[in-house]
Coordinates of N, CA and C in Angstrom, one line a residue:
M148 N 100.9 141.2 98.6 CA 99.7 140.5 98.3 C 98.7 141.6 97.9
R149 N 97.7 141.1 97.0 CA 96.7 142.0 96.6 C 95.3 141.3 96.6
L150 N 94.3 142.1 96.7 CA 92.9 141.5 96.7 C 92.5 141.4 95.2
V151 N 91.9 140.2 94.9 CA 91.4 140.0 93.5 C 90.0 139.3 93.6
K152 N 89.3 139.3 92.5 CA 88.1 138.6 92.4 C 88.2 137.7 91.1
K153 N 88.8 136.5 91.3 CA 89.0 135.5 90.3 C 88.3 134.2 90.6
T154 N 88.0 133.5 89.6 CA 87.5 132.1 89.8 C 88.4 131.2 88.9
I155 N 89.0 130.1 89.5 CA 89.8 129.2 88.8 C 89.3 127.8 89.1
N156 N 89.7 126.9 88.2 CA 89.4 125.5 88.4 C 90.6 124.8 89.1
V157 N 90.3 124.1 90.1 CA 91.4 123.3 90.8 C 90.9 121.9 91.0
Q158 N 91.9 121.0 91.0 CA 91.5 119.6 91.3 C 91.7 119.4 92.8
Q159 N 90.6 118.7 93.4 CA 90.7 118.4 94.8 C 90.5 116.9 95.0
V160 N 91.4 116.4 95.8 CA 91.3 115.0 96.2 C 90.8 114.8 97.6
T161 N 89.8 114.0 97.7 CA 89.2 113.7 99.0 C 89.2 112.2 99.3
N162 N 89.4 111.9 100.5 CA 89.3 110.5 101.0 C 87.9 110.2 101.4
V163 N 87.4 109.1 101.0 CA 86.1 108.7 101.5 C 86.2 107.2 101.9
A164 N 85.4 106.9 103.0 CA 85.3 105.5 103.4 C 84.6 104.7 102.4
K165 N 85.2 103.6 102.0 CA 84.5 102.7 101.0 C 84.6 101.3 101.6
P166 N 83.4 100.6 101.6 CA 83.4 99.3 102.1 C 84.1 98.3 101.1
I167 N 84.9 97.5 101.7 CA 85.7 96.5 100.9 C 85.1 95.1 101.2
R168 N 84.8 94.4 100.1 CA 84.2 93.1 100.3 C 85.1 91.9 99.9
Y169 N 86.1 92.2 99.1 CA 87.0 91.2 98.6 C 88.5 91.7 98.6
E170 N 89.4 90.8 98.8 CA 90.8 91.0 98.6 C 91.3 89.9 97.6
D171 N 92.1 90.3 96.7 CA 92.6 89.4 95.6 C 94.0 89.6 95.4
I172 N 94.8 88.5 95.5 CA 96.2 88.6 95.2 C 96.4 88.7 93.7
R173 N 97.0 89.8 93.3 CA 97.2 90.1 91.8 C 98.5 89.7 91.3
T174 N 99.6 90.0 92.1 CA 100.9 89.6 91.7 C 101.7 89.1 92.9
T175 N 102.6 88.2 92.6 CA 103.6 87.7 93.6 C 104.9 87.6 92.9
F176 N 105.9 88.1 93.6 CA 107.3 88.0 93.1 C 108.2 87.4 94.2
L177 N 108.8 86.3 94.0 CA 109.6 85.6 95.0 C 111.1 85.7 94.5
N178 N 112.0 86.1 95.5 CA 113.4 86.2 95.2 C 114.0 85.3 96.4
K179 N 114.3 84.1 96.1 CA 114.9 83.2 97.1 C 116.3 83.6 97.4
N180 N 117.1 84.1 96.5 CA 118.5 84.5 96.8 C 118.5 85.6 97.8
E181 N 117.7 86.6 97.6 CA 117.6 87.8 98.5 C 116.7 87.6 99.6
Q182 N 115.9 86.5 99.6 CA 115.0 86.1 100.7 C 113.9 87.2 100.9
Y183 N 113.1 87.4 99.9 CA 111.9 88.2 100.1 C 110.8 87.9 99.0
V184 N 109.6 88.2 99.4 CA 108.5 88.0 98.5 C 107.7 89.4 98.5
V185 N 107.4 89.8 97.3 CA 106.5 91.0 97.1 C 105.2 90.6 96.6
V186 N 104.1 91.0 97.3 CA 102.8 90.6 97.0 C 102.0 91.9 96.8
E187 N 101.2 92.0 95.7 CA 100.3 93.1 95.4 C 98.9 92.5 95.5
I188 N 98.1 93.1 96.3 CA 96.7 92.7 96.4 C 95.8 93.9 96.0
A189 N 94.6 93.5 95.4 CA 93.6 94.4 95.1 C 92.5 94.4 96.1
L190 N 92.0 95.5 96.5 CA 90.8 95.6 97.4 C 89.6 96.0 96.6
L191 N 88.6 95.1 96.6 CA 87.4 95.3 95.7 C 86.2 95.6 96.5
D192 N 85.3 96.3 95.9 CA 84.0 96.6 96.5 C 83.0 95.5 96.2
E193 N 81.7 95.6 96.6 CA 80.7 94.6 96.5 C 80.5 94.2 95.0
N194 N 80.8 95.1 94.1 CA 80.6 94.8 92.6 C 81.9 94.3 92.0
Q195 N 82.9 94.0 92.8 CA 84.2 93.5 92.4 C 85.0 94.5 91.6
V196 N 84.7 95.8 91.9 CA 85.5 96.9 91.2 C 86.7 97.2 92.2
I197 N 87.8 97.4 91.6 CA 89.0 97.7 92.4 C 88.9 99.1 93.0
A198 N 89.0 99.1 94.3 CA 89.0 100.4 95.0 C 90.4 101.0 95.1
T199 N 91.3 100.1 95.4 CA 92.7 100.4 95.5 C 93.6 99.1 95.5
T200 N 94.9 99.3 95.5 CA 95.8 98.2 95.7 C 96.7 98.4 96.8
K201 N 97.3 97.3 97.4 CA 98.2 97.4 98.4 C 99.4 96.5 98.1
R202 N 100.6 96.9 98.5 CA 101.8 96.1 98.2 C 102.4 95.7 99.6
Y203 N 102.8 94.5 99.7 CA 103.5 94.0 100.9 C 104.8 93.4 100.5
E204 N 105.8 93.7 101.3 CA 107.2 93.1 101.1 C 107.4 92.2 102.3
I205 N 107.5 90.9 102.0 CA 107.7 89.9 103.1 C 109.1 89.6 103.2
T206 N 109.7 90.0 104.3 CA 111.2 89.9 104.5 C 111.4 89.4 106.0
G207 N 112.7 89.1 106.3 CA 113.1 88.8 107.6 C 112.3 87.6 108.2
D208 N 111.9 87.8 109.5 CA 111.2 86.7 110.2 C 109.9 86.3 109.5
D209 N 109.2 87.2 108.8 CA 108.0 86.9 108.1 C 108.3 86.0 106.9
Y210 N 109.4 86.3 106.2 CA 109.9 85.4 105.1 C 110.2 84.0 105.6
N211 N 111.0 84.0 106.7 CA 111.4 82.7 107.2 C 110.2 81.9 107.6
L212 N 109.2 82.5 108.2 CA 108.0 81.7 108.6 C 107.3 81.3 107.3
L213 N 107.1 82.1 106.4 CA 106.4 81.8 105.1 C 107.1 80.6 104.4
M214 N 108.4 80.5 104.5 CA 109.1 79.5 103.7 C 109.3 78.2 104.6
S215 N 108.8 78.2 105.8 CA 109.0 77.1 106.7 C 107.9 76.1 106.6
A216 N 108.1 75.0 107.3 CA 107.0 74.0 107.4 C 106.3 74.1 108.8
S217 N 106.1 75.4 109.2 CA 105.6 75.7 110.5 C 104.2 75.1 110.7
P218 N 103.8 74.6 111.9 CA 102.5 74.2 112.2 C 101.4 75.3 112.1
D219 N 101.9 76.5 112.0 CA 100.9 77.6 111.8 C 100.1 77.5 110.5
F220 N 100.8 76.8 109.6 CA 100.2 76.5 108.3 C 99.5 75.2 108.2
A221 N 98.8 74.9 107.2 CA 98.1 73.6 107.0 C 99.1 72.4 107.1
L222 N 98.7 71.3 107.6 CA 99.5 70.2 107.8 C 100.0 69.7 106.5
G223 N 101.3 69.4 106.4 CA 101.9 68.9 105.2 C 102.5 70.0 104.3
K224 N 102.5 71.2 104.8 CA 103.1 72.3 103.9 C 104.7 72.0 103.9
P225 N 105.2 71.9 102.7 CA 106.7 71.7 102.7 C 107.5 73.0 102.9
A226 N 108.6 72.8 103.4 CA 109.5 74.0 103.6 C 110.0 74.4 102.2
G227 N 110.2 75.7 102.1 CA 110.7 76.3 100.8 C 109.7 76.6 99.8
E228 N 108.4 76.4 100.1 CA 107.3 76.6 99.2 C 106.2 77.3 100.0
F229 N 105.3 78.0 99.3 CA 104.1 78.6 99.9 C 102.9 78.5 98.9
R230 N 101.7 78.6 99.5 CA 100.5 78.6 98.8 C 99.8 80.0 99.0
E231 N 98.7 80.2 98.3 CA 98.0 81.5 98.5 C 97.5 81.6 99.9
V232 N 97.0 80.6 100.5 CA 96.5 80.6 101.9 C 97.6 81.0 102.9
D233 N 98.9 80.6 102.6 CA 100.0 80.9 103.4 C 100.3 82.4 103.3
L234 N 100.2 82.9 102.1 CA 100.5 84.4 101.9 C 99.4 85.2 102.7
W235 N 98.2 84.8 102.7 CA 97.1 85.5 103.4 C 97.5 85.5 104.9
Y236 N 97.9 84.3 105.4 CA 98.3 84.2 106.9 C 99.4 85.3 107.2
I237 N 100.4 85.3 106.4 CA 101.5 86.3 106.6 C 101.0 87.7 106.5
I238 N 100.2 88.0 105.5 CA 99.7 89.4 105.3 C 98.9 89.8 106.5
D239 N 98.1 88.9 107.0 CA 97.3 89.2 108.2 C 98.2 89.5 109.4
Q240 N 99.3 88.7 109.5 CA 100.2 89.0 110.6 C 100.9 90.4 110.4
I241 N 101.2 90.7 109.2 CA 101.9 92.0 109.0 C 100.9 93.2 109.3
E242 N 99.6 93.0 108.9 CA 98.6 94.0 109.2 C 98.4 94.2 110.7
K243 N 98.5 93.1 111.5 CA 98.3 93.2 112.9 C 99.4 93.9 113.6
A244 N 100.6 93.9 113.0 CA 101.8 94.5 113.7 C 101.7 96.0 113.7

């Protein structure tokens, strides 16, 4: 090692807390044969500018619940289908775990 006097440019990445006001489902991919759903959501600030995105893979018990006619969902939800509100319910359950 040697002592030097140099100045260089470096890129620094810092994390900052950013308030999120909206979540928006951007993409949904359903594979009934393999029994999973992939959901990508955007997290937006108060100006509806995307701060970041998150990806969820709904599998196993979560997939089975999503595709069921469970009373956890709105009355009349048919088995084998889901709506946006059902995805939000499952995403909230995943985040609590």
